[in-house]
PDB file of C-alpha atoms in Angstrom:
ATOM      1  CA  UNK A   1      84.692 114.955  15.348  1.00  0.00           C
ATOM      2  CA  UNK A   2      82.445 112.329  16.963  1.00  0.00           C
ATOM      3  CA  UNK A   3      80.775 114.860  19.103  1.00  0.00           C
ATOM      4  CA  UNK A   4      80.385 117.322  16.274  1.00  0.00           C
ATOM      5  CA  UNK A   5      78.670 114.656  14.097  1.00  0.00           C
ATOM      6  CA  UNK A   6      76.212 113.633  16.820  1.00  0.00           C
ATOM      7  CA  UNK A   7      75.458 117.177  17.661  1.00  0.00           C
ATOM      8  CA  UNK A   8      74.589 117.769  14.000  1.00  0.00           C
ATOM      9  CA  UNK A   9      72.191 115.043  14.284  1.00  0.00           C
ATOM     10  CA  UNK A  10      70.419 116.654  17.245  1.00  0.00           C
ATOM     11  CA  UNK A  11      70.673 120.073  15.868  1.00  0.00           C
ATOM     12  CA  UNK A  12      70.581 120.136  12.084  1.00  0.00           C
ATOM     13  CA  UNK A  13      71.029 123.024   9.872  1.00  0.00           C
ATOM     14  CA  UNK A  14      73.261 126.117   9.666  1.00  0.00           C
ATOM     15  CA  UNK A  15      70.812 127.928  11.904  1.00  0.00           C
ATOM     16  CA  UNK A  16      71.706 125.730  14.887  1.00  0.00           C
ATOM     17  CA  UNK A  17      75.516 125.985  14.440  1.00  0.00           C
ATOM     18  CA  UNK A  18      75.728 127.916  17.790  1.00  0.00           C
ATOM     19  CA  UNK A  19      73.673 125.517  19.571  1.00  0.00           C
ATOM     20  CA  UNK A  20      75.808 122.508  18.370  1.00  0.00           C
ATOM     21  CA  UNK A  21      79.100 124.199  19.578  1.00  0.00           C
ATOM     22  CA  UNK A  22      77.642 125.141  22.865  1.00  0.00           C
ATOM     23  CA  UNK A  23      76.366 121.410  23.235  1.00  0.00           C
ATOM     24  CA  UNK A  24      79.682 119.958  22.370  1.00  0.00           C
ATOM     25  CA  UNK A  25      81.684 122.317  24.516  1.00  0.00           C
ATOM     26  CA  UNK A  26      79.442 121.554  27.532  1.00  0.00           C
ATOM     27  CA  UNK A  27      79.612 117.769  27.058  1.00  0.00           C
ATOM     28  CA  UNK A  28      83.467 117.938  26.684  1.00  0.00           C
ATOM     29  CA  UNK A  29      83.672 119.961  29.927  1.00  0.00           C
ATOM     30  CA  UNK A  30      81.178 117.639  31.703  1.00  0.00           C
ATOM     31  CA  UNK A  31      83.369 114.595  30.997  1.00  0.00           C
ATOM     32  CA  UNK A  32      86.692 116.427  31.683  1.00  0.00           C
ATOM     33  CA  UNK A  33      88.267 115.984  28.289  1.00  0.00           C
ATOM     34  CA  UNK A  34      88.872 119.693  27.411  1.00  0.00           C
ATOM     35  CA  UNK A  35      92.646 119.050  27.036  1.00  0.00           C
ATOM     36  CA  UNK A  36      91.840 116.290  24.424  1.00  0.00           C
ATOM     37  CA  UNK A  37      88.953 118.007  22.631  1.00  0.00           C
ATOM     38  CA  UNK A  38      91.010 117.997  19.376  1.00  0.00           C
ATOM     39  CA  UNK A  39      92.084 114.356  19.555  1.00  0.00           C
ATOM     40  CA  UNK A  40      90.613 111.714  17.221  1.00  0.00           C
ATOM     41  CA  UNK A  41      88.750 108.951  19.380  1.00  0.00           C
ATOM     42  CA  UNK A  42      91.157 106.442  18.034  1.00  0.00           C
ATOM     43  CA  UNK A  43      94.180 108.245  19.788  1.00  0.00           C
ATOM     44  CA  UNK A  44      92.477 108.392  23.134  1.00  0.00           C
ATOM     45  CA  UNK A  45      92.676 105.819  25.946  1.00  0.00           C
ATOM     46  CA  UNK A  46      90.026 103.285  26.807  1.00  0.00           C
ATOM     47  CA  UNK A  47      88.892 105.344  29.664  1.00  0.00           C
ATOM     48  CA  UNK A  48      88.928 108.494  27.658  1.00  0.00           C
ATOM     49  CA  UNK A  49      86.924 106.644  24.863  1.00  0.00           C
ATOM     50  CA  UNK A  50      84.232 105.716  27.568  1.00  0.00           C
ATOM     51  CA  UNK A  51      84.033 109.480  28.392  1.00  0.00           C
ATOM     52  CA  UNK A  52      83.473 110.337  24.750  1.00  0.00           C
ATOM     53  CA  UNK A  53      80.547 107.886  24.625  1.00  0.00           C
ATOM     54  CA  UNK A  54      79.115 109.360  27.662  1.00  0.00           C
ATOM     55  CA  UNK A  55      79.591 112.936  26.229  1.00  0.00           C
ATOM     56  CA  UNK A  56      77.537 111.679  23.031  1.00  0.00           C
ATOM     57  CA  UNK A  57      74.806 110.751  25.542  1.00  0.00           C
ATOM     58  CA  UNK A  58      74.884 114.062  27.255  1.00  0.00           C
ATOM     59  CA  UNK A  59      74.673 116.185  23.898  1.00  0.00           C
ATOM     60  CA  UNK A  60      70.811 116.344  24.196  1.00  0.00           C
ATOM     61  CA  UNK A  61      70.747 117.382  27.668  1.00  0.00           C
ATOM     62  CA  UNK A  62      68.596 114.205  28.456  1.00  0.00           C
ATOM     63  CA  UNK A  63      66.134 114.125  31.442  1.00  0.00           C
ATOM     64  CA  UNK A  64      66.795 110.315  31.623  1.00  0.00           C
ATOM     65  CA  UNK A  65      70.168 108.785  31.088  1.00  0.00           C
ATOM     66  CA  UNK A  66      70.344 104.949  31.124  1.00  0.00           C
ATOM     67  CA  UNK A  67      73.872 103.597  31.636  1.00  0.00           C
ATOM     68  CA  UNK A  68      74.992  99.973  31.483  1.00  0.00           C
ATOM     69  CA  UNK A  69      77.851  99.321  33.813  1.00  0.00           C
ATOM     70  CA  UNK A  70      79.522 102.615  32.973  1.00  0.00           C
ATOM     71  CA  UNK A  71      82.428 102.311  35.422  1.00  0.00           C
ATOM     72  CA  UNK A  72      83.251  98.670  34.718  1.00  0.00           C
ATOM     73  CA  UNK A  73      86.955  98.441  33.517  1.00  0.00           C
ATOM     74  CA  UNK A  74      87.876 101.943  34.536  1.00  0.00           C
ATOM     75  CA  UNK A  75      90.854 102.889  36.939  1.00  0.00           C
ATOM     76  CA  UNK A  76      89.688 103.958  40.399  1.00  0.00           C
ATOM     77  CA  UNK A  77      90.425 107.459  39.782  1.00  0.00           C
ATOM     78  CA  UNK A  78      88.294 107.766  36.653  1.00  0.00           C
ATOM     79  CA  UNK A  79      85.635 105.646  38.386  1.00  0.00           C
ATOM     80  CA  UNK A  80      85.306 108.440  41.161  1.00  0.00           C
ATOM     81  CA  UNK A  81      85.445 111.230  38.611  1.00  0.00           C
ATOM     82  CA  UNK A  82      82.495 109.638  36.813  1.00  0.00           C
ATOM     83  CA  UNK A  83      80.519 109.122  39.930  1.00  0.00           C
ATOM     84  CA  UNK A  84      81.108 112.895  40.779  1.00  0.00           C
ATOM     85  CA  UNK A  85      79.738 113.632  37.127  1.00  0.00           C
ATOM     86  CA  UNK A  86      76.754 111.438  37.799  1.00  0.00           C
ATOM     87  CA  UNK A  87      75.915 113.319  41.256  1.00  0.00           C
ATOM     88  CA  UNK A  88      76.380 116.616  39.295  1.00  0.00           C
ATOM     89  CA  UNK A  89      73.913 115.587  36.564  1.00  0.00           C
ATOM     90  CA  UNK A  90      71.466 114.253  39.156  1.00  0.00           C
ATOM     91  CA  UNK A  91      71.814 117.700  40.792  1.00  0.00           C
ATOM     92  CA  UNK A  92      70.895 119.307  37.418  1.00  0.00           C
ATOM     93  CA  UNK A  93      67.647 117.126  37.251  1.00  0.00           C
ATOM     94  CA  UNK A  94      68.912 114.210  35.228  1.00  0.00           C
ATOM     95  CA  UNK A  95      67.614 110.968  36.432  1.00  0.00           C
ATOM     96  CA  UNK A  96      70.257 108.304  36.040  1.00  0.00           C
ATOM     97  CA  UNK A  97      69.554 104.573  35.753  1.00  0.00           C
TER      98      UNK A  97
END
């Protein structure tokens, strides 16, 4: 629901329904939350909620992504996964600070 809301802000109107769905699906895939796509944010772990926040930032396919200590407090596996994602985003042309 969180991602759908923010996608509606970025792509308002019925004519953009397909673009919203595509952006949400891409963001969920990027942060590896496909299996939890229908879960409410309150039911997610702290690390998963961090990934939802990152997914919101990715909805608009930004050229520049500014993150403030994105891996603080995350377990080592999730930290590695996020760094892999950052490298993929950089490979697509996103500048990450």
